[in-house]
Coordinates of C-alpha atoms in Angstrom, one line a residue:
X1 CA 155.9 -3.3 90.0
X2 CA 156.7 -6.6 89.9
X3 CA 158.7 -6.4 93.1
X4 CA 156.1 -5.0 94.9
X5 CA 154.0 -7.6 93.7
X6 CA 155.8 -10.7 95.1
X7 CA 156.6 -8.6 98.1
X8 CA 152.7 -7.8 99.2
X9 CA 151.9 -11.4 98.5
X10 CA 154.6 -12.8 100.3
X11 CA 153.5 -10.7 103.3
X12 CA 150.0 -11.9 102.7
X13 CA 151.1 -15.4 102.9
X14 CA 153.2 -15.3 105.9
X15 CA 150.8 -13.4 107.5
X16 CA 147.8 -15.7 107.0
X17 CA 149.8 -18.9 107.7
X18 CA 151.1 -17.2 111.0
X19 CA 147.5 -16.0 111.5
X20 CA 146.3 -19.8 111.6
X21 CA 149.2 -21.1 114.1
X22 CA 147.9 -18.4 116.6
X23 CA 144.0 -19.5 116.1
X24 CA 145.3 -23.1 116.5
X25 CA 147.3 -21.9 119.7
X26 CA 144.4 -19.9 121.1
X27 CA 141.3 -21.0 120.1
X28 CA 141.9 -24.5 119.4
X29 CA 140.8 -25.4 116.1
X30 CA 144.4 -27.2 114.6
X31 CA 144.1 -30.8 113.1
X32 CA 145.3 -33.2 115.6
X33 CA 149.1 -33.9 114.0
X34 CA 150.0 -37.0 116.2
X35 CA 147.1 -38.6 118.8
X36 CA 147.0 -41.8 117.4
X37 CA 147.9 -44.8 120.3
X38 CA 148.7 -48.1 118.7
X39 CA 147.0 -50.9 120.7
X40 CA 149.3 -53.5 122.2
X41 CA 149.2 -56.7 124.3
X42 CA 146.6 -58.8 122.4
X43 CA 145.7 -62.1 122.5
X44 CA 145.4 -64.1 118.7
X45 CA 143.7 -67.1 118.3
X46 CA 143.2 -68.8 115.0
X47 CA 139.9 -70.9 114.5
X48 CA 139.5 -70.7 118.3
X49 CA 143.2 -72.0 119.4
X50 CA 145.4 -69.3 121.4
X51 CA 148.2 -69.2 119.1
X52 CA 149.7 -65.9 120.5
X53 CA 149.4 -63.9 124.1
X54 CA 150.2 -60.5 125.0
X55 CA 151.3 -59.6 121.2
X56 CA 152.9 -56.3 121.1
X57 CA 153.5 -55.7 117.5
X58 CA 150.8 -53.5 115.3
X59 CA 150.5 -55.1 111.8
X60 CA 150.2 -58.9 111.5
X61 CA 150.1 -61.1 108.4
X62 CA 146.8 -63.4 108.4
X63 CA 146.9 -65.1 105.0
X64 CA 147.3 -66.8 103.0
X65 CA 144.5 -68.9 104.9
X66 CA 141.6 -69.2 102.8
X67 CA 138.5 -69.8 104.7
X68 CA 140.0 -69.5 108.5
X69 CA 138.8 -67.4 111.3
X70 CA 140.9 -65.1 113.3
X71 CA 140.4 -63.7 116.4
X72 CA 142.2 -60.5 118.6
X73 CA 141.1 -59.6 122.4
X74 CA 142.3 -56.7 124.3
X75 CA 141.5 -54.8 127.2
X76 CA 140.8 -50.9 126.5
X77 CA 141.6 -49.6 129.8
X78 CA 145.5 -50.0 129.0
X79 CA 144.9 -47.1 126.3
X80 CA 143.3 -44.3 128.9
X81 CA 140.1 -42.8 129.1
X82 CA 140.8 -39.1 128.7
X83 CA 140.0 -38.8 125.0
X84 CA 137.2 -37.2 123.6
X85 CA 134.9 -39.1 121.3
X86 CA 137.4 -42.1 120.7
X87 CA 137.4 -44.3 117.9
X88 CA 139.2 -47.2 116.1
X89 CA 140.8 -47.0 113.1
X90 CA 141.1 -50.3 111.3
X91 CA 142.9 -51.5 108.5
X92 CA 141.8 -55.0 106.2
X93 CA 142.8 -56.1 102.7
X94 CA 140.1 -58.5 101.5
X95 CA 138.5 -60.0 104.7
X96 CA 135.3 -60.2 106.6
X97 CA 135.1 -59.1 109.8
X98 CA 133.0 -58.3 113.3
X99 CA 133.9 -56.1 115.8
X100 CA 132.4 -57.0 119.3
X101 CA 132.7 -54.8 122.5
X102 CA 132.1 -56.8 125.8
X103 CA 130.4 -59.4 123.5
X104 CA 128.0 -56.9 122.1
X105 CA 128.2 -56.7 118.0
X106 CA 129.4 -53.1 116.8
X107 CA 131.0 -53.4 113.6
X108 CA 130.7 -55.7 110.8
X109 CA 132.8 -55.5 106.9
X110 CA 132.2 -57.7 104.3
X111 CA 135.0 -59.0 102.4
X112 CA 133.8 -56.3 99.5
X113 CA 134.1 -53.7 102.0
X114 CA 130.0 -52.7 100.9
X115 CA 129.4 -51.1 104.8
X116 CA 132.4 -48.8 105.3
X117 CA 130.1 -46.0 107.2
X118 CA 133.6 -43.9 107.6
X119 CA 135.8 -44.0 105.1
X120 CA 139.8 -42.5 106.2
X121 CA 142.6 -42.1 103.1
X122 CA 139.7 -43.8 100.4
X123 CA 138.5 -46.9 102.0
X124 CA 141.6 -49.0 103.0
X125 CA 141.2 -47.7 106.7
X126 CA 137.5 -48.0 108.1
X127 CA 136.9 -45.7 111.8
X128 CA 134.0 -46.3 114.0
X129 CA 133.1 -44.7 117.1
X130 CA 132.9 -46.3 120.4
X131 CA 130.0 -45.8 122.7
X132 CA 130.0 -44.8 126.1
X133 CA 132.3 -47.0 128.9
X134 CA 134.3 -48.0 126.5
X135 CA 137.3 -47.8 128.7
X136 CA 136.2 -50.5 130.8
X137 CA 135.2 -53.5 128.1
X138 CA 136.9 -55.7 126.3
X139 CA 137.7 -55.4 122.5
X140 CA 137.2 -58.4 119.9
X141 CA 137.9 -58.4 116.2
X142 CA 137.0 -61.6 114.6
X143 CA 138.4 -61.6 111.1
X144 CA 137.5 -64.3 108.3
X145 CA 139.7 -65.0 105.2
X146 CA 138.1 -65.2 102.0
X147 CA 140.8 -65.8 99.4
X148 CA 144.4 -66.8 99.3
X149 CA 146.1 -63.2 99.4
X150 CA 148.2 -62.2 102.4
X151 CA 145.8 -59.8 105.2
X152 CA 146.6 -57.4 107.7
X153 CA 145.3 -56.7 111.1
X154 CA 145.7 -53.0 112.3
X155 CA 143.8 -51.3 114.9
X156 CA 143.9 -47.9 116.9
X157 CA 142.3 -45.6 119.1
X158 CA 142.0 -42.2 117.7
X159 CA 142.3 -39.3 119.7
X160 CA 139.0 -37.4 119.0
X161 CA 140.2 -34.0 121.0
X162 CA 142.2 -31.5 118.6
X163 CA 145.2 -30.2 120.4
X164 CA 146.4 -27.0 120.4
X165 CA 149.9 -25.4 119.7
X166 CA 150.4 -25.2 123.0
X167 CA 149.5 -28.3 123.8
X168 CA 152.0 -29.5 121.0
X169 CA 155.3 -27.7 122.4
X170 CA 154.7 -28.6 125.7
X171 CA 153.9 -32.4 125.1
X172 CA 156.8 -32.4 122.6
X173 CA 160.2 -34.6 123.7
X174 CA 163.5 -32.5 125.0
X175 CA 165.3 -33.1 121.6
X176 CA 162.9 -31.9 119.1
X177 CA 161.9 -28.6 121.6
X178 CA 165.3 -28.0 121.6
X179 CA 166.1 -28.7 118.0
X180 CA 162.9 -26.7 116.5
X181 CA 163.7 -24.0 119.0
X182 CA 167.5 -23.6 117.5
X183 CA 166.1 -24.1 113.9
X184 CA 163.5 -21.2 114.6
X185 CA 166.3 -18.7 117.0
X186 CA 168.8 -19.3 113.6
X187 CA 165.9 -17.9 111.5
X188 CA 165.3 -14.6 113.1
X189 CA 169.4 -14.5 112.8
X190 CA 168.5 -14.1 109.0
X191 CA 167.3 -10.6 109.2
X192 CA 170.9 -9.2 110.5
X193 CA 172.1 -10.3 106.8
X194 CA 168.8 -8.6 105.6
X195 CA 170.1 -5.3 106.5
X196 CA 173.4 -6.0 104.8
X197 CA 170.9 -7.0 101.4
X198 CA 171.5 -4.3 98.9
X199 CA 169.4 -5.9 96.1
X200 CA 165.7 -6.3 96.8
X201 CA 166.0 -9.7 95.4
X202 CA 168.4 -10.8 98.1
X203 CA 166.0 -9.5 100.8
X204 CA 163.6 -11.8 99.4
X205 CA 165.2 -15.0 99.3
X206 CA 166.7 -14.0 103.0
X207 CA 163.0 -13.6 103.9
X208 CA 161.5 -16.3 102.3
X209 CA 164.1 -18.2 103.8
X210 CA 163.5 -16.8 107.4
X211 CA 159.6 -17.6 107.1
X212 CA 160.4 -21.3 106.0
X213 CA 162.8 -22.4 108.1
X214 CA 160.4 -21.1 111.3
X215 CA 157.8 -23.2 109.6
X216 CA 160.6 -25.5 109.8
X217 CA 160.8 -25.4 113.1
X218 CA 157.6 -25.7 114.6
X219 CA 156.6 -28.7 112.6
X220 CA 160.1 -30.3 114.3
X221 CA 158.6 -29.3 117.8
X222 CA 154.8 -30.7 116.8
X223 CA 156.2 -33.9 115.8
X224 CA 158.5 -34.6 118.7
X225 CA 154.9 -35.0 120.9
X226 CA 154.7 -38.1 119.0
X227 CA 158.0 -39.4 118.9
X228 CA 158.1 -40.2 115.4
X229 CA 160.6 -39.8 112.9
X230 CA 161.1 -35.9 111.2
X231 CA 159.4 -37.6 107.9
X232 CA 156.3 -39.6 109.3
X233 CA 153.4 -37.2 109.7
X234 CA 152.2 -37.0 106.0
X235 CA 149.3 -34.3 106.9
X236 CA 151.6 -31.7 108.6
X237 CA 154.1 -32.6 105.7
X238 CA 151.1 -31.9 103.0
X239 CA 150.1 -28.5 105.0
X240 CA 154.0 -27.4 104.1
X241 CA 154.0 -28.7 100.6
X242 CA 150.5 -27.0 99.9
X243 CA 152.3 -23.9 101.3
X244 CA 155.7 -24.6 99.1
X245 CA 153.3 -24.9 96.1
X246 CA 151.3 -21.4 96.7
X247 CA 154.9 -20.0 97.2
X248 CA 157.1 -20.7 94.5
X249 CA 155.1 -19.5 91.4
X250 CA 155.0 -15.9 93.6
X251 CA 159.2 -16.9 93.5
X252 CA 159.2 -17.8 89.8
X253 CA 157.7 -14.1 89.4
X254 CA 161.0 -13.1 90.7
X255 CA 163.0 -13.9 87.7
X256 CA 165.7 -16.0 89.2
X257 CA 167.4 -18.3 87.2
X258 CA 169.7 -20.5 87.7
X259 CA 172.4 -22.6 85.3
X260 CA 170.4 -25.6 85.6
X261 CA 168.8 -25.5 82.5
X262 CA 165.0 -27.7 81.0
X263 CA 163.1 -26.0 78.5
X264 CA 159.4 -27.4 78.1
X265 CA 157.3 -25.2 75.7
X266 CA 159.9 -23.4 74.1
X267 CA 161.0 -21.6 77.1
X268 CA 163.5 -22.3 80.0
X269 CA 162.5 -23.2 83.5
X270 CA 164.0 -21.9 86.7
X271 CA 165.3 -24.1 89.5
X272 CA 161.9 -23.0 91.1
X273 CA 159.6 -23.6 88.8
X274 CA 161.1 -26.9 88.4
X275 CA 159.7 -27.9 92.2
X276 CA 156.4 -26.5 91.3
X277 CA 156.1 -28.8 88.5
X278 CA 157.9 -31.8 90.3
X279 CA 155.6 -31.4 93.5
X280 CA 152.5 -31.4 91.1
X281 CA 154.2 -34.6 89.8
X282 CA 154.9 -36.0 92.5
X283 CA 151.1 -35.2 93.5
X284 CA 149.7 -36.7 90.4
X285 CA 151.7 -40.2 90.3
X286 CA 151.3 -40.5 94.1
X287 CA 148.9 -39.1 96.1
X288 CA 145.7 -39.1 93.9
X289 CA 146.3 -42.7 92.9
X290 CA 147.0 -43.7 96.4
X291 CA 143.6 -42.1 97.5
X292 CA 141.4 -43.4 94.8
X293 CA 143.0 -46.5 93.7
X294 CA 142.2 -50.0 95.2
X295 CA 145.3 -51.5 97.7
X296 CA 145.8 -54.2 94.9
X297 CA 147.6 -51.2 93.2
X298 CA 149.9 -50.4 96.0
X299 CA 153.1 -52.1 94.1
X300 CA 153.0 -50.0 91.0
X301 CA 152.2 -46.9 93.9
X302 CA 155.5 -48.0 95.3
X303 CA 157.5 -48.3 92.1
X304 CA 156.3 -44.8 91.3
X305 CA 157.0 -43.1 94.5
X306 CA 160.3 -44.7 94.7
X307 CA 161.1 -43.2 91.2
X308 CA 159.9 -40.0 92.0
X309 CA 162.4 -39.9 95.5
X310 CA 165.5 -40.5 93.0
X311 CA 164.3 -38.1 90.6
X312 CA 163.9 -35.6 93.5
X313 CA 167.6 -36.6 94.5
X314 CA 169.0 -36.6 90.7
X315 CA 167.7 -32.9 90.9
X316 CA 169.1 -32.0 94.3
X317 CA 172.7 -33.5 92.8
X318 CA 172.6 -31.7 89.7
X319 CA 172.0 -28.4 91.4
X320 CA 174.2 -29.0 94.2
X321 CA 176.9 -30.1 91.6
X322 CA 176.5 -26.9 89.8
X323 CA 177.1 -25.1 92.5
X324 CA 180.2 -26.7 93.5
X325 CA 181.4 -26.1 89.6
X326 CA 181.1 -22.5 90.2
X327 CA 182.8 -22.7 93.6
X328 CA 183.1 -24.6 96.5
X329 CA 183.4 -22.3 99.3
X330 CA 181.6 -22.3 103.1
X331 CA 178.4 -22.5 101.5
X332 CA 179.2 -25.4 99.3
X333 CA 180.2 -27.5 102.7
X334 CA 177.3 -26.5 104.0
X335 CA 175.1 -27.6 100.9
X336 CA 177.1 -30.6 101.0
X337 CA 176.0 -31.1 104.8
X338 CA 172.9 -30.4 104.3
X339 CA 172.4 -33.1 101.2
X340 CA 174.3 -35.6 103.0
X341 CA 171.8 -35.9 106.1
X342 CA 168.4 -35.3 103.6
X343 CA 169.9 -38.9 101.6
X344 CA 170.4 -39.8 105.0
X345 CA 166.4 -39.7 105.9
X346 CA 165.3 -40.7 102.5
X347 CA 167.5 -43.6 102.9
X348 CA 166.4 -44.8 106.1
X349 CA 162.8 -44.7 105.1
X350 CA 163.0 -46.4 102.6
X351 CA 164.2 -49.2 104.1
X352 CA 162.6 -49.4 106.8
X353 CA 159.4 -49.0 104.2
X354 CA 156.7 -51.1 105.4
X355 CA 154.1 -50.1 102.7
X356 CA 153.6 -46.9 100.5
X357 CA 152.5 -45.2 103.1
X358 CA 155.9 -43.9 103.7
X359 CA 157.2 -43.2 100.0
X360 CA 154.1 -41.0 99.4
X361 CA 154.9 -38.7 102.7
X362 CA 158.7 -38.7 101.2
X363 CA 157.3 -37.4 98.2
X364 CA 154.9 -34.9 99.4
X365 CA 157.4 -33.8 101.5
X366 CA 160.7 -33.7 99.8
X367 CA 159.5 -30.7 97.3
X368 CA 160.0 -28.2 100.7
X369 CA 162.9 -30.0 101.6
X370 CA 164.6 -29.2 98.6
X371 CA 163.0 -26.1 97.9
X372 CA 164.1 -24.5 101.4
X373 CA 167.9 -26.1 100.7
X374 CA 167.7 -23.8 97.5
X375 CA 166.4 -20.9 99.1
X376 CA 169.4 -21.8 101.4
X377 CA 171.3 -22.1 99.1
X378 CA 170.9 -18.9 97.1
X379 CA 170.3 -16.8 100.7
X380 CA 174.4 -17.9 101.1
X381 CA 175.1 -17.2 97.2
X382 CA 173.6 -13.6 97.4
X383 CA 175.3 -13.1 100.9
X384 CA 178.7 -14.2 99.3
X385 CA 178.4 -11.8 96.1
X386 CA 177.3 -8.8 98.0
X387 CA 179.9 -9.5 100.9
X388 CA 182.4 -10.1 97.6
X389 CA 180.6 -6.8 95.8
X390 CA 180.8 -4.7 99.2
X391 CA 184.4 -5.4 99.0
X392 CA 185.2 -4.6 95.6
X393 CA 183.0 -1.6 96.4
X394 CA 185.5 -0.6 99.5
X395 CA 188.5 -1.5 97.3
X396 CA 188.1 1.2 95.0
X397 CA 187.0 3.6 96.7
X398 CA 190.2 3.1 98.6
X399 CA 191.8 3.6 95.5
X400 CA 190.1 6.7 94.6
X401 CA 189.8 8.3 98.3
X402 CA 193.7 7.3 98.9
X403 CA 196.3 9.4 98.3
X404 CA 199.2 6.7 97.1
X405 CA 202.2 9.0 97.8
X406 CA 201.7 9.5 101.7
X407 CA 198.3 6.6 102.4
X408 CA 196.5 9.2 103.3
X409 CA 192.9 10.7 102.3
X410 CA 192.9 13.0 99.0
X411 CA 190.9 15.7 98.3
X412 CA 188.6 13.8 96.6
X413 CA 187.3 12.0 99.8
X414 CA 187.2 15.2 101.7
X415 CA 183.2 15.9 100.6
X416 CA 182.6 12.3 101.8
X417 CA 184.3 13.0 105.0
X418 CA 182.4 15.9 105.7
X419 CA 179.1 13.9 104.7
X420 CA 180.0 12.0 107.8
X421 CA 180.8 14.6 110.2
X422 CA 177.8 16.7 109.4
X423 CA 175.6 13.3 110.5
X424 CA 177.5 13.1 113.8
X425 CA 176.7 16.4 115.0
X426 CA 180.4 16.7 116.9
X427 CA 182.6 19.7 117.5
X428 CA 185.7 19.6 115.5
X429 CA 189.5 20.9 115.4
X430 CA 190.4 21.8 111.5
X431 CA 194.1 22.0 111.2
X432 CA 195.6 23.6 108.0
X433 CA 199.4 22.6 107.3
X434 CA 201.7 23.4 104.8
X435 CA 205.5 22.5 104.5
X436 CA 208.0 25.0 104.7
X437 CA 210.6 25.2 101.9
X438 CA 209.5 22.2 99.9
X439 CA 210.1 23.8 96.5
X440 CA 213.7 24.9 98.0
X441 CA 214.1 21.3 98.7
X442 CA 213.2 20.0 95.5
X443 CA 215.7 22.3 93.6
X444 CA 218.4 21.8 95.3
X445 CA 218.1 18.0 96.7
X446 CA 215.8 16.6 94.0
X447 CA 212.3 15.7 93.6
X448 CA 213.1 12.3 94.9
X449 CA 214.2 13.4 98.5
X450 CA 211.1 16.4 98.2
X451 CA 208.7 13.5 98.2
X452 CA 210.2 11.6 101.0
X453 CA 209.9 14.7 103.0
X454 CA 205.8 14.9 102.2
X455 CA 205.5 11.3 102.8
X456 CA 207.8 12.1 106.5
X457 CA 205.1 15.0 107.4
X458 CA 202.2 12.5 106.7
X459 CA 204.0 9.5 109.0
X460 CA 204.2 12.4 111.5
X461 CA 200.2 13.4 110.8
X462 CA 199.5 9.8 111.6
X463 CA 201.8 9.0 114.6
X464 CA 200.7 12.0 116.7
X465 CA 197.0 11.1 116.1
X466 CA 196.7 7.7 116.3
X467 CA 194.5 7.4 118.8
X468 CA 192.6 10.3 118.0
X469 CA 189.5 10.2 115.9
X470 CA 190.8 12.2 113.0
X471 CA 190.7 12.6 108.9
X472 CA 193.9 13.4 107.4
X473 CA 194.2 14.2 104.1
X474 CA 196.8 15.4 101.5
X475 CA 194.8 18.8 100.1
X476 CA 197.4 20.3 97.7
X477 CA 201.1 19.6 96.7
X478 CA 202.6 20.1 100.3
X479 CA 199.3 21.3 101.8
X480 CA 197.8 18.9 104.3
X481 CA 194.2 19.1 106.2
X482 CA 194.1 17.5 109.4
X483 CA 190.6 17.4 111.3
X484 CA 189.9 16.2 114.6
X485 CA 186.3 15.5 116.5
X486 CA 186.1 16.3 119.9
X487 CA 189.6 19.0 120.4
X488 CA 189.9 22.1 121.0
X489 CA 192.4 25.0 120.0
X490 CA 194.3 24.4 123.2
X491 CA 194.6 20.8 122.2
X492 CA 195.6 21.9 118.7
X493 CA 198.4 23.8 119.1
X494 CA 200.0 21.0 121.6
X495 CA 199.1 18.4 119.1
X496 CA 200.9 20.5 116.3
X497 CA 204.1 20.8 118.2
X498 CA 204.3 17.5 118.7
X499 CA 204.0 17.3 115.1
X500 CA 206.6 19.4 114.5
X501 CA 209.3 17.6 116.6
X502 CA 208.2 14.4 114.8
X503 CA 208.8 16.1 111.8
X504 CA 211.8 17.4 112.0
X505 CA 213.0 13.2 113.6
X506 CA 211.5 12.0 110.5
X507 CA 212.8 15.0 107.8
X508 CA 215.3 13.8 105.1
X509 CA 216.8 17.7 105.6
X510 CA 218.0 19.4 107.9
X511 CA 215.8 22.6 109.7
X512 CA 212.1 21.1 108.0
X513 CA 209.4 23.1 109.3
X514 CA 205.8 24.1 108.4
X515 CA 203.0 26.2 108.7
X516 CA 199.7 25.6 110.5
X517 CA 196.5 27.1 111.3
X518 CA 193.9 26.0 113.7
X519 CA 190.3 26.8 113.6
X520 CA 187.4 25.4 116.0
X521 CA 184.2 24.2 114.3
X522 CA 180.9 23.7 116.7
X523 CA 177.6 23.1 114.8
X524 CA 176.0 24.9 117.0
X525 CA 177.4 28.1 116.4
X526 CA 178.9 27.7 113.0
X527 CA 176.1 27.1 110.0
X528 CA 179.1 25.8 107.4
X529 CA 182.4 23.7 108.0
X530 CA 183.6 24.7 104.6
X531 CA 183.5 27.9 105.9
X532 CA 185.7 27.2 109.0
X533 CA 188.0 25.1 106.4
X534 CA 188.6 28.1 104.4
X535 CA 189.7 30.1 107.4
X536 CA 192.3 28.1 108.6
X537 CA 193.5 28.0 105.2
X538 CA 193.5 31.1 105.5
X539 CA 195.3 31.6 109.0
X540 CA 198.0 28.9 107.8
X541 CA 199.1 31.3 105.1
X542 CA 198.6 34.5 107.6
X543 CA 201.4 32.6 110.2
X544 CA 203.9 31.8 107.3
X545 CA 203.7 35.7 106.0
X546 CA 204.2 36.7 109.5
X547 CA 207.3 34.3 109.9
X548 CA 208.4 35.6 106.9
X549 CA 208.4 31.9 105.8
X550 CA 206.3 32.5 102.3
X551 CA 208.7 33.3 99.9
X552 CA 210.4 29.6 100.8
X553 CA 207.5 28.0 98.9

């Protein structure tokens, strides 16, 4: 019942998530994951003295400058006029500030920040709208210092249209389309091992693996249109995590567990529900406080995210390290590979960190990171031990199917045989032998050479039907049963003299001979091929009366 469970909701949840791409693609309702144009080429002047022209970079230090008056001039028509309802976005720590359009007052913030009538990510970004013709006036942001700490002058245009899907994929750069493309095609690979599953609990993690990693990969295409790096859009990166957090309790129902072993509560936690509880975590220490708390906390912020990343890493290494203790095989390089380039990115953003901003999308993010490297991780494990379980399984039915005298079938595998043939739906040639004077052979030469004379009629079973499609097995002491799909008798009884003339090459004595009988089995005419076996067991032993050959037994 529980199976069932985490399978409908799973369904449920890929379903609905796909269900909202396509109304994003179709009807246009999606968030707008990247329409944001940085304004450039501004001129600064400080207390009315140009002190900078045609300034290309977005942040700018101001302070500390108690008291002085700052000043920023641009021309709109370099960002474009085809946005609907545009705005700016501006960031300030601490500082009064107007915002004038062709000379006319719009804006105005007090150093308390008391007139914030928009508030974006709680208060340290302020939006207003611009009125109509804005494309052709000029924008001027006079900013006053009040105290001695450092400020920071950041303004945009925000796109006010929301773009679609397909707006997304066909905006996106060459690398990412192709990249997000590869990373979604390799995901539909997936289902070929599905098939191969024979655990319900492997088809699961292949699945779950298959939905997240083509999640994966349209994120990877929607972020190429804005040519920023694969970790810089926190709000797509939050729609993922919020998905990742609805997904791995359903997981956790699975009863996985790994050897990676916390017990809080008395009880011991799986690998999964160890990234539920880190992404809530992480959520707590970072996000919330980064939303409601003033920018003055933005250090301790930092120091928090910061600790959370290399907690998110020790967690990754432990688990990775546990797997390569168990064994390091193809999917321990590719774990391996896969770890490298995520320290890689976490690395490189941390370092090129200009504020929090960046730490707290690592650590929204970095919960489905490692999450779909698990899923990876176990999708490879459970391939491995049923590929490794498939073979045992093949091994020893060998063994018990494989006659080790001559190599060839037993009885024992004949009912499994005939399982086969009666799914095909083929005619088939049933060939009865037995050997001629074996017991004569064994008397007076030894049971030694008696053997080497079965194991010389089963090489001459196998040579003559090579490249045949044929059963052979051994089906009594020197009795052998020989069927063949798609003969007929007049084949047969020119396929058993070549037999014979093999077998007499290949004999250890001198004049070896056998007995045969040939029957023709058609499914549409015959209801039973046990039947049709029977009679040519029952022709074999009719020929060797008739050739006077019995009594030689």
């Amino acid at each position: 019942m529980r199976r069932k469970v985490l399978i409908a909701a799973t369904i449920i949840l890929t379903a609905a998530y796909t269900l909202h791409l396509l109304l994003s693609t179709f009807v246009g309702q999606g968030e707008d994951k990247g329409g944001m144009t940085t304004l450039t080429g501004y001129d600064v002047y400080r207390e009315g003295v140009l002190v900078e022209t045609d300034l290309e970079r977005a942040d700018m230090t101001l302070g500390p400058d108690p008291g002085a008056v700052w000043e920023f001039t641009t021309d709109l028509g370099q960002v474009g006029e085809d946005y609907q309802d545009p705005a700016i976005i501006l960031r300030s720590y601490s500082a009064s500030l107007i915002v004038y359009l062709d000379g006319d007052q719009i804006y105005t913030l007090d150093s308390s920040g008391s007139y914030q009538p928009q508030s974006f990510m709680g208060g340290r970004y302020n939006i207003f709208s611009l009125p109509d013709g804005w494309h052709e006036c000029q924008l001027r942001i006079v900013y006053r210092t009040d105290d001695v700490t450092a400020r920071y002058g950041f303004y945009s245009p925000i796109i006010g249209e929301r773009s679609t899907l397909v707006q997304k994929v066909v905006g996106a750069n060459l690398p990412s389309l192709i990249i997000g493309l590869a990373i979604i095609a390799s995901s539909f690979l997936i289902l070929c091992l599905v098939v191969m599953m024979d655990s319900t609990r492997s088809r699961i993690n292949l699945l779950t693996t298959m939905a997240m990693l083509s999640v994966t990969g349209i994120w990877v295409i929607m972020q190429g249109r804005s040519k920023q790096y694969l970790i810089a859009n926190a709000t797509m990166a939050m729609d993922l995590s919020f998905l990742m957090m609805a997904l791995l309790p359903l997981v956790t129902l699975s009863y996985i567990r790994t050897n990676y072993r916390t017990v809080i509560g008395g009880r011991t936690l799986s690998i999964f529900e160890h990234c539920a509880y880190i992404y809530l975590l992480g959520f707590v220490l970072c996000y919330i406080p980064f939303v409601f708390l003033h920018s003055t906390f933005s250090t301790i912020l930092y120091m928090l995210s910061f600790i959370l990343v290399l907690y998110f890493l020790a967690l990754f290494i432990s688990v990775l390290g546990i797997y390569i203790k168990s064994r390091f095989s193809g999917g321990g390089y590719l774990l391996a590979g896969l770890f490298l380039y995520l320290t890689a990115i976490v690395l490189e953003q941390i370092l090129l960190a200009r504020d929090v901003t960046l730490n707290i999308q690592l650590a929204v993010y970095l919960p489905y990171i490692m999450a779909l490297f698990i899923f990876l991780m176990r999708a490879v494990g459970e391939s491995m031990r049923d590929s490794r379980s498939l073979a045992e399984k093949r091994r020893f039915l060998s063994l018990v199917y494989t006659d080790p005298m001559t190599g060839v079938l037993n009885r024992s595998a004949l009912e499994d045989r005939l399982e086969r043939l009666s799914w095909r739906n083929d005619m088939v040639l049933i060939m009865m032998f037995d050997i001629d004077g074996l017991k004569e052979c064994n008397d007076n030469y030894g049971h030694e050479v008696g053997d080497r004379m079965v194991q010389a009629f089963a090489e001459s079973l196998k040579a003559e039907t090579a490249d045949l499609d044929r059963y052979i097995f051994r089906y009594g002491g020197d009795e052998f049963l020989l069927m063949v799909v798609g003969q007929d008798l007049g084949d047969g009884k020119a396929l058993v003299e070549r037999i014979r003339t093999t077998f007499k090459s290949l004999s250890p004595v001198d004049k070896a001979d056998f007995s045969a009988g040939l029957v023709h089995y058609s499914p549409a005419t015959e209801s039973s091929i046990r039947e049709r076996i029977r009679l040519a067991d029952r022709k074999m032993y009719y020929e060797k009366f008739q050739d006077g050959r019995l009594s030689r037994r």
